[in-house]
Coordinates of C-alpha atoms in Angstrom, one line a residue:
M185 CA 37.8 -77.7 36.2
D186 CA 36.4 -76.6 32.9
E187 CA 38.8 -75.4 30.4
K188 CA 38.6 -71.6 29.9
P189 CA 37.3 -70.7 26.4
K190 CA 39.8 -68.9 24.2
D191 CA 39.4 -65.2 23.9
L192 CA 39.8 -65.2 20.2
W193 CA 37.3 -67.1 18.1
K194 CA 38.0 -67.9 14.4
Y195 CA 35.4 -68.2 11.7
D196 CA 34.9 -67.8 8.0
Y197 CA 32.2 -65.8 6.4
K198 CA 31.2 -64.7 3.0
S199 CA 30.5 -61.1 2.2
Q200 CA 28.2 -60.8 -0.8
H201 CA 29.0 -58.0 -3.1
H202 CA 25.4 -57.0 -3.6
V203 CA 22.5 -55.3 -1.8
T204 CA 18.9 -54.4 -2.4
I205 CA 17.8 -50.9 -1.9
P206 CA 14.0 -50.9 -1.5
T207 CA 13.5 -47.3 -2.3
I208 CA 15.3 -47.6 -5.6
D209 CA 14.1 -50.0 -8.3
S210 CA 17.3 -51.9 -8.6
T211 CA 18.7 -55.2 -7.2
I212 CA 22.5 -55.2 -7.5
E213 CA 24.0 -58.5 -8.1
S214 CA 27.6 -59.5 -8.5
E215 CA 29.5 -62.8 -8.7
N216 CA 32.3 -61.3 -6.6
V217 CA 32.5 -63.0 -3.2
D218 CA 35.1 -62.4 -0.6
E219 CA 36.4 -65.2 1.7
R220 CA 37.6 -63.6 4.9
V221 CA 39.0 -64.8 8.2
V222 CA 38.0 -62.6 11.1
Y223 CA 38.8 -62.7 14.8
I224 CA 36.0 -61.5 17.2
E225 CA 36.2 -61.3 21.0
D226 CA 32.7 -60.2 21.7
L227 CA 30.0 -62.9 21.5
E228 CA 27.3 -60.4 20.4
K229 CA 29.5 -59.3 17.5
R230 CA 30.0 -62.9 16.5
K231 CA 26.2 -63.3 16.3
Q232 CA 26.0 -60.1 14.2
A233 CA 28.7 -61.4 11.9
Y234 CA 26.5 -64.4 11.3
G235 CA 23.6 -62.1 10.6
I236 CA 22.1 -62.2 14.1
C237 CA 21.6 -58.8 15.8
G238 CA 23.2 -58.5 19.2
E239 CA 20.2 -56.5 20.5
C240 CA 17.0 -57.8 19.0
K241 CA 18.4 -61.3 18.4
E242 CA 16.8 -61.3 15.0
P243 CA 18.6 -62.0 11.7
G244 CA 20.5 -58.9 10.8
T245 CA 22.0 -57.7 7.6
G246 CA 25.7 -58.0 8.6
R247 CA 28.2 -57.6 11.3
D248 CA 27.6 -54.4 13.4
W249 CA 24.6 -53.4 11.4
C250 CA 21.0 -54.4 12.0
Q251 CA 18.8 -52.8 9.4
S252 CA 15.7 -53.1 11.6
C253 CA 17.2 -51.7 14.8
N254 CA 19.1 -49.0 13.0
A255 CA 16.0 -47.9 11.0
K256 CA 14.2 -47.3 14.3
R257 CA 17.0 -45.3 15.7
F258 CA 17.3 -43.2 12.6
K259 CA 13.5 -42.6 12.5
D260 CA 13.4 -41.5 16.2
N261 CA 16.0 -38.9 15.2
F262 CA 14.1 -37.5 12.3
K263 CA 12.6 -34.8 14.5
N264 CA 16.0 -33.5 15.5
W265 CA 17.2 -32.4 12.0
T266 CA 16.1 -30.9 8.7
S267 CA 17.8 -29.6 5.6
G268 CA 15.1 -27.1 5.2
N269 CA 14.2 -28.8 1.9
K270 CA 11.4 -31.5 2.0
V271 CA 12.8 -33.3 -1.1
I272 CA 16.2 -33.7 0.4
D273 CA 14.8 -34.6 3.9
E274 CA 12.7 -37.4 2.4
F275 CA 15.6 -38.6 0.2
I276 CA 18.0 -38.9 3.2
Q277 CA 15.3 -40.4 5.5
Q278 CA 14.5 -43.2 3.0
S279 CA 18.2 -44.0 2.7
Q280 CA 18.5 -44.3 6.5
L281 CA 15.3 -46.5 6.8
N282 CA 16.5 -48.9 4.2
A283 CA 20.3 -49.0 4.8
V284 CA 21.6 -52.5 5.0
H285 CA 25.2 -51.4 5.5
H286 CA 27.0 -48.3 6.8
K287 CA 27.9 -47.4 3.3
K288 CA 24.3 -47.3 2.2
Y289 CA 22.9 -44.5 4.3
L290 CA 23.2 -40.7 4.1
E291 CA 23.2 -37.9 6.7
W292 CA 22.2 -34.3 6.6
I293 CA 25.4 -32.6 7.8
P294 CA 25.1 -29.0 9.0
Y295 CA 27.8 -26.8 7.3
E296 CA 29.0 -25.6 10.7
K297 CA 30.2 -29.2 11.5
F298 CA 33.0 -28.7 9.0
Q299 CA 36.3 -27.0 9.7
N300 CA 39.2 -25.6 7.7
I301 CA 37.2 -25.5 4.4
I302 CA 39.5 -24.8 1.5
Y303 CA 38.7 -24.3 -2.2
I304 CA 40.5 -26.9 -4.3
A305 CA 39.4 -26.8 -7.9
E306 CA 36.5 -26.4 -10.4
G307 CA 35.5 -29.3 -12.6
G308 CA 33.1 -29.6 -15.5
F309 CA 29.9 -29.4 -13.3
G310 CA 30.8 -27.8 -10.0
K311 CA 33.5 -26.9 -7.4
I312 CA 35.5 -29.0 -5.0
Y313 CA 36.5 -28.0 -1.5
S314 CA 38.5 -29.9 1.2
A315 CA 37.3 -29.8 4.8
E316 CA 37.7 -31.5 8.2
W317 CA 34.8 -33.2 9.8
P318 CA 35.9 -34.1 13.4
E319 CA 32.7 -35.9 14.3
G320 CA 32.9 -38.2 11.3
F321 CA 30.4 -40.6 9.8
I322 CA 28.3 -43.4 11.5
F323 CA 30.1 -46.7 11.3
Y324 CA 28.0 -48.9 13.6
W325 CA 25.8 -48.9 16.7
D326 CA 27.9 -49.4 19.9
I327 CA 25.7 -51.9 21.9
K328 CA 27.8 -51.6 25.0
N329 CA 27.7 -47.8 25.2
Q330 CA 24.3 -47.4 23.5
K331 CA 25.4 -44.8 21.0
W332 CA 26.6 -44.5 17.4
Y333 CA 30.3 -45.3 16.8
R334 CA 31.6 -42.7 14.4
H335 CA 34.8 -42.8 12.3
S336 CA 36.5 -39.7 10.9
W337 CA 39.0 -39.4 8.0
N338 CA 41.7 -36.7 8.1
K339 CA 39.9 -34.8 5.2
Y340 CA 36.7 -34.8 3.3
A341 CA 35.8 -33.3 0.0
L342 CA 32.8 -31.1 -0.5
K343 CA 31.5 -31.3 -4.0
S344 CA 29.0 -28.8 -5.2
L345 CA 26.9 -29.0 -8.4
N346 CA 26.4 -25.8 -10.3
N347 CA 23.0 -24.2 -9.7
S348 CA 22.1 -26.8 -7.1
S349 CA 20.6 -24.2 -4.8
D350 CA 17.4 -25.0 -6.7
I351 CA 17.7 -28.7 -6.0
C352 CA 17.7 -30.7 -9.2
T353 CA 17.4 -34.3 -10.3
D354 CA 21.0 -34.3 -11.5
F355 CA 22.3 -33.7 -8.0
L356 CA 20.1 -36.4 -6.4
N357 CA 20.7 -38.8 -9.2
E358 CA 24.4 -38.7 -8.6
I359 CA 24.0 -39.4 -4.9
K360 CA 21.4 -42.2 -5.7
S361 CA 24.1 -43.8 -7.9
H362 CA 26.3 -44.1 -4.8
L363 CA 23.6 -45.9 -3.0
Q364 CA 22.8 -48.3 -5.8
I365 CA 26.3 -49.6 -6.6
Y366 CA 28.6 -51.7 -4.5
L367 CA 31.3 -49.4 -3.2
E368 CA 34.5 -51.4 -2.7
D369 CA 36.3 -49.6 -5.5
I370 CA 34.0 -46.6 -5.8
V371 CA 34.0 -43.3 -3.8
Q372 CA 31.5 -43.3 -1.0
C373 CA 29.1 -40.4 -0.4
F374 CA 28.5 -39.8 3.4
G375 CA 25.8 -37.2 3.1
I376 CA 24.7 -33.8 2.0
T377 CA 25.4 -30.3 3.3
Q378 CA 24.6 -26.7 2.1
D379 CA 26.9 -23.7 1.7
P380 CA 25.1 -20.9 3.7
N381 CA 26.6 -18.2 1.5
N382 CA 25.5 -19.3 -2.0
K383 CA 22.9 -21.9 -0.8
E384 CA 24.4 -24.5 -3.1
Y385 CA 24.1 -28.1 -1.9
M386 CA 27.2 -30.2 -1.6
M387 CA 28.0 -33.9 -1.6
V388 CA 30.3 -35.0 1.2
I389 CA 32.9 -37.6 0.2
K390 CA 36.3 -38.7 1.3
Y391 CA 39.2 -36.6 0.3
Y392 CA 41.9 -38.6 -1.6
D393 CA 45.4 -37.4 -0.8
D394 CA 47.0 -38.7 -4.0
G395 CA 44.5 -36.9 -6.3
N396 CA 43.5 -38.3 -9.6
L397 CA 45.3 -40.8 -11.8
R398 CA 47.4 -38.1 -13.4
N399 CA 48.4 -36.6 -10.1
Y400 CA 49.2 -40.0 -8.7
L401 CA 51.6 -40.7 -11.6
N402 CA 53.2 -37.2 -11.5
K403 CA 53.6 -37.0 -7.7
S404 CA 54.8 -40.5 -7.0
K405 CA 58.2 -40.4 -5.3
N406 CA 58.7 -44.1 -5.8
F407 CA 58.8 -46.1 -9.0
I408 CA 55.5 -47.9 -9.6
Y409 CA 56.3 -51.5 -10.6
F410 CA 54.1 -53.4 -13.1
N411 CA 52.6 -55.7 -10.6
L412 CA 51.2 -52.8 -8.6
K413 CA 49.9 -51.1 -11.7
N414 CA 48.2 -54.3 -12.9
D415 CA 46.6 -54.7 -9.4
Q416 CA 45.4 -51.1 -9.5
L417 CA 44.0 -51.6 -13.0
R418 CA 42.3 -54.7 -11.8
Q419 CA 40.6 -52.7 -9.0
I420 CA 39.5 -50.1 -11.5
A421 CA 38.0 -52.8 -13.7
R422 CA 36.3 -54.4 -10.6
G423 CA 34.8 -51.0 -9.8
L424 CA 33.5 -50.7 -13.4
L425 CA 32.2 -54.2 -13.1
D426 CA 30.2 -53.2 -10.1
I427 CA 28.7 -50.3 -12.0
H428 CA 27.8 -52.5 -14.9
N429 CA 26.4 -55.2 -12.6
A430 CA 24.1 -52.6 -11.3
E431 CA 22.9 -52.2 -14.9
R432 CA 24.3 -48.7 -15.1
V433 CA 27.0 -47.0 -17.2
H434 CA 29.4 -44.3 -16.0
K435 CA 29.3 -42.1 -19.1
D436 CA 32.1 -39.8 -18.0
F437 CA 35.0 -42.3 -17.5
H438 CA 38.4 -40.7 -17.7
S439 CA 41.6 -40.5 -15.6
G440 CA 40.4 -37.3 -13.8
N441 CA 37.5 -39.4 -12.3
I442 CA 39.8 -42.1 -10.8
L443 CA 41.0 -41.0 -7.4
F444 CA 44.0 -42.5 -5.5
E445 CA 44.9 -43.1 -1.9
I446 CA 47.2 -46.1 -2.4
A447 CA 44.3 -47.9 -4.1
P448 CA 42.2 -46.4 -6.9
Y449 CA 38.5 -45.4 -6.6
I450 CA 36.1 -44.4 -9.3
S451 CA 34.4 -41.1 -8.7
D452 CA 32.0 -38.6 -10.3
L453 CA 28.9 -40.7 -10.9
G454 CA 27.0 -37.6 -12.0
M455 CA 26.5 -38.8 -15.5
C456 CA 25.9 -42.4 -14.4
Q457 CA 22.6 -43.7 -15.7
P458 CA 20.7 -47.0 -16.2
A459 CA 22.3 -49.0 -19.1
N460 CA 18.9 -50.0 -20.4
T461 CA 17.6 -46.5 -20.7
K462 CA 17.5 -45.1 -24.2
Q463 CA 19.7 -42.0 -24.5
T464 CA 18.1 -38.8 -25.7
V465 CA 20.9 -36.9 -27.3
K466 CA 20.3 -33.2 -26.7
E467 CA 20.5 -31.0 -29.8
E468 CA 23.3 -29.0 -28.4
G469 CA 25.7 -31.9 -28.0
I470 CA 27.1 -34.4 -25.5
Y471 CA 29.3 -34.1 -22.4
G472 CA 32.7 -35.6 -21.8
V473 CA 36.4 -35.4 -22.2
L474 CA 37.2 -35.9 -25.9
P475 CA 40.2 -38.2 -25.8
Y476 CA 38.3 -40.8 -23.7
M477 CA 35.1 -40.8 -25.6
A478 CA 34.1 -43.7 -27.8
P479 CA 33.7 -42.8 -31.5
E480 CA 30.1 -43.9 -31.6
V481 CA 29.3 -41.6 -28.7
L482 CA 31.0 -38.7 -30.5
R483 CA 28.6 -39.4 -33.3
G484 CA 25.6 -39.1 -31.0
Q485 CA 24.8 -42.8 -30.6
Q486 CA 23.5 -44.3 -27.4
Y487 CA 26.0 -44.6 -24.6
T488 CA 26.4 -48.3 -23.6
K489 CA 28.6 -50.4 -21.4
A490 CA 30.9 -50.8 -24.4
A491 CA 31.6 -47.1 -24.4
D492 CA 32.9 -47.3 -20.8
I493 CA 35.1 -50.2 -22.0
Y494 CA 36.5 -47.9 -24.7
S495 CA 37.3 -45.3 -22.1
F496 CA 39.0 -47.9 -19.9
G497 CA 41.3 -48.8 -22.8
I498 CA 42.4 -45.2 -23.0
I499 CA 42.9 -45.0 -19.3
M500 CA 44.8 -48.3 -19.2
N501 CA 47.2 -47.2 -21.9
E502 CA 47.7 -43.8 -20.1
F503 CA 48.4 -45.6 -16.8
L504 CA 50.9 -48.1 -18.3
S505 CA 52.6 -45.7 -20.8
E506 CA 52.4 -42.7 -18.4
E507 CA 51.6 -40.5 -21.4
I508 CA 48.6 -38.1 -21.5
P509 CA 46.4 -39.0 -24.5
F510 CA 46.5 -36.4 -27.3
N511 CA 48.1 -33.8 -25.0
D512 CA 50.0 -31.9 -27.7
I513 CA 47.1 -31.2 -30.0
P514 CA 43.8 -29.2 -29.9
H515 CA 40.8 -31.2 -28.7
N516 CA 38.5 -30.1 -31.5
E517 CA 36.4 -31.4 -34.4
F518 CA 39.5 -32.3 -36.3
L519 CA 40.5 -34.7 -33.5
A520 CA 37.0 -36.1 -33.3
I521 CA 37.1 -36.9 -37.0
K522 CA 40.5 -38.6 -36.7
I523 CA 39.3 -40.7 -33.8
C524 CA 36.3 -41.9 -35.9
K525 CA 38.8 -42.7 -38.7
G526 CA 40.9 -44.9 -36.3
L527 CA 43.3 -42.6 -34.5
R528 CA 44.3 -43.8 -31.1
P529 CA 47.0 -42.8 -28.6
T530 CA 50.4 -44.5 -29.1
I531 CA 50.9 -47.7 -27.3
S532 CA 54.4 -47.9 -25.7
K533 CA 56.5 -50.8 -27.1
D534 CA 57.4 -51.8 -23.5
I535 CA 53.8 -52.6 -22.5
P536 CA 53.5 -56.4 -22.3
K537 CA 51.8 -57.8 -25.4
L538 CA 48.9 -59.4 -23.5
L539 CA 47.9 -56.0 -22.2
A540 CA 48.7 -54.2 -25.4
D541 CA 46.3 -56.6 -27.2
L542 CA 43.7 -56.0 -24.4
I543 CA 44.0 -52.2 -24.9
I544 CA 43.5 -52.5 -28.7
K545 CA 40.4 -54.7 -28.1
C546 CA 38.9 -52.1 -25.6
W547 CA 39.1 -49.3 -28.1
D548 CA 38.1 -51.2 -31.2
A549 CA 35.8 -49.2 -33.4
E550 CA 33.4 -52.2 -33.6
I551 CA 31.4 -52.3 -30.3
K552 CA 30.9 -56.1 -30.6
N553 CA 34.7 -56.6 -30.6
R554 CA 35.3 -55.0 -27.3
P555 CA 35.5 -57.3 -24.2
T556 CA 32.8 -57.3 -21.6
T557 CA 33.6 -55.8 -18.2
K558 CA 33.7 -59.3 -16.8
E559 CA 36.2 -60.5 -19.4
L560 CA 38.3 -57.4 -18.8
Y561 CA 38.4 -57.9 -15.1
Q562 CA 39.1 -61.6 -15.5
T563 CA 42.1 -61.0 -17.8
L564 CA 43.6 -58.6 -15.4
D565 CA 42.8 -60.8 -12.4
D566 CA 44.4 -63.8 -14.0
L567 CA 47.5 -61.9 -14.8
Y568 CA 47.7 -60.5 -11.2
S569 CA 47.0 -63.8 -9.5
S570 CA 49.8 -65.8 -11.3
V571 CA 52.2 -65.3 -14.1
K572 CA 53.3 -68.7 -15.1
N573 CA 54.2 -68.0 -18.7
S574 CA 57.9 -67.3 -19.0
E575 CA 57.4 -65.0 -22.0
I576 CA 55.0 -62.8 -20.1
R577 CA 57.4 -62.7 -17.1
F578 CA 60.2 -61.6 -19.4
Q579 CA 58.0 -58.8 -20.9
I580 CA 57.1 -57.6 -17.4
E581 CA 60.7 -57.5 -16.4
E582 CA 61.6 -55.5 -19.5
Y583 CA 58.7 -53.1 -18.8
N584 CA 60.0 -52.5 -15.3
K585 CA 63.5 -52.1 -16.5
I586 CA 62.6 -49.5 -19.2
R587 CA 60.1 -47.7 -17.0
E588 CA 62.4 -47.5 -14.0
E589 CA 65.1 -45.9 -16.2
K590 CA 62.5 -43.3 -17.5
F591 CA 61.4 -42.6 -13.9
K592 CA 65.0 -41.9 -12.8
N593 CA 65.5 -39.6 -15.8
R594 CA 62.2 -37.8 -15.1
S595 CA 63.1 -37.2 -11.5
N596 CA 66.2 -35.4 -12.6
E597 CA 64.4 -33.2 -15.1
D598 CA 62.9 -29.8 -14.4
E599 CA 59.3 -30.5 -13.4
S600 CA 58.0 -27.6 -15.5
K601 CA 59.4 -29.3 -18.6
S602 CA 58.2 -32.8 -17.8
F603 CA 54.6 -32.5 -19.0
K604 CA 53.2 -30.1 -21.4
T605 CA 49.7 -29.8 -22.8
H606 CA 48.5 -27.8 -25.7
P607 CA 46.4 -24.8 -24.7
Q608 CA 43.4 -26.3 -26.5
A609 CA 43.8 -29.8 -24.9
I610 CA 41.1 -29.8 -22.3
Y611 CA 40.7 -32.6 -19.8
T612 CA 37.6 -31.6 -17.9
S613 CA 34.1 -32.6 -19.0
R614 CA 32.4 -30.1 -21.3
L615 CA 29.7 -29.8 -23.9
L616 CA 30.9 -31.1 -27.3
S617 CA 29.0 -30.7 -30.5
F618 CA 29.9 -32.5 -33.8
K619 CA 28.0 -32.9 -37.0
N620 CA 28.3 -35.6 -39.7
L621 CA 31.3 -37.4 -38.3
P622 CA 32.6 -40.4 -40.3
K623 CA 31.5 -43.9 -39.5
P624 CA 34.0 -45.4 -36.9
V625 CA 36.6 -47.6 -38.4
N626 CA 39.9 -49.2 -37.2
S627 CA 43.1 -47.9 -38.7
S628 CA 45.6 -50.5 -39.9
D629 CA 48.4 -47.9 -39.5
L630 CA 47.9 -45.5 -36.6
S631 CA 51.3 -43.8 -37.5
S632 CA 49.8 -42.5 -40.7
F633 CA 47.8 -40.0 -38.7
Q634 CA 50.2 -37.2 -37.8
F635 CA 49.2 -33.9 -36.2
S636 CA 51.2 -30.8 -36.5
S637 CA 51.4 -28.9 -33.2
D638 CA 52.7 -25.6 -32.1
T639 CA 55.9 -26.3 -30.1
N640 CA 55.9 -22.7 -28.7
Y641 CA 52.8 -23.1 -26.6
T642 CA 53.0 -22.5 -22.8
A643 CA 53.3 -25.5 -20.6
Q644 CA 50.5 -25.9 -18.2
S645 CA 49.1 -28.6 -15.9
T646 CA 46.0 -30.4 -17.1
S647 CA 44.3 -29.4 -13.8
T648 CA 44.5 -25.8 -14.8
N649 CA 43.1 -26.0 -18.3
P650 CA 40.3 -23.6 -18.9
I651 CA 36.8 -25.0 -18.7
S652 CA 34.7 -24.4 -21.8
E653 CA 31.0 -24.5 -21.7
C654 CA 30.9 -25.7 -25.3
L655 CA 33.2 -26.6 -28.2
D656 CA 33.3 -23.8 -30.7
V657 CA 36.2 -24.6 -33.1
Q658 CA 36.1 -23.7 -36.8
L659 CA 38.2 -25.7 -39.3
S660 CA 39.0 -24.1 -42.6
E661 CA 36.7 -25.1 -45.5
L662 CA 39.6 -26.7 -47.3
E663 CA 40.5 -28.8 -44.3
L664 CA 36.9 -30.1 -43.8
N665 CA 36.5 -30.8 -47.5
E666 CA 39.7 -32.9 -47.6
I667 CA 38.6 -34.8 -44.5
Y668 CA 35.1 -35.6 -45.7
Q669 CA 36.2 -36.4 -49.2
D670 CA 38.8 -38.8 -47.8
S671 CA 36.2 -40.7 -45.7
E672 CA 33.0 -40.1 -47.8
H673 CA 32.4 -43.8 -48.3
N674 CA 32.4 -44.3 -44.5
I675 CA 29.7 -41.8 -43.7
E676 CA 26.3 -43.1 -43.0

């Protein structure tokens, strides 16, 4: 009698972190490769995992997803839906015809498919709503039942773009960025819908319960140990690496655009553009969140991958120190000048020296001195993988000890007194305009830059800061003269 084959079959496969999108002139390559062990009961699924479609028996593009078969299914369904906009219809159709993975297609999702739609907040470029979508997104084709298998999260976020009722390239470019970049550590876009009341188009993405990085730190009921923080920073760096491997730059990288649900995910790719495209700085200024912007960008120079690295350094210090950068002073031209002259947020003494040094390298005034994204990720990955150096272990233990004590003290404080921001400290992207800023330099003594701040201002959350369409702050003639005279030799 023949031995009955085992129900579970074990095999290894490699999942490449890159795809090619034929409709978009970009091949995304990455050196990241995952080694995974998977158990599959169904023979057809095993074939798919090896790249063989369970239906057509032809080489597929991955487990549970045959690009050729699914393209036919999508195409047959084109007649059953329309957004009412030819540009959007063709955009979605092309994504479906060329999707090589369930994260690489879009759907037109009728607004009535959503339930319990609730306004959440307004950002620099649009509004955010939460909603339920019971049907959920397509995950794979169920061969046995001959239908799409759909998966639904508890909540989704509907993100509108101001004035998108007249569909614009900015809206489609943001969605295109989601299709071009590997999405392991980046927010996925499931499709497009339209608000029937104001006719504005909306991106449909997952809703992240822990909010952004600042919300995650503020709301955490448990102390976040160093090893977890380092792992999360590693994941953020890996997401940024995927963006840069796609030869793109984020251009609006700050803590508000890092969303958490246990793990961190990079969001808001609206400003994300090809890294090799020359930037045309508009006469009216540049967009961003001042404390996170590299000094060369403040001066109107081309945005590069190195500018994203600078922003990562600010984010990294904020995450480890749990201090909001420049929260007690106005975000105005005076701050922009000081940043160009070398001012940076304070680095907590309890941060391990290896990471403190990495932070300083990230926000170096000289672009060439900043690490590459690969070097940044490798440093964090090496530290996460193994800490053999006894001195580093000691520093990590001290960090945890000091931070845990601060966490306990914070938990006992009145929440309204825990975090205060100056009324003119604004953490949403806005239009900034500066003229004749000094040439960026590093400061040998950051403590020499002291700001006087009004201690009688009203405490308010960064999420409720007013959104300004442009920066219109006037310094006194005496202040400006003193600043420019002091740095005259550094101005190009």
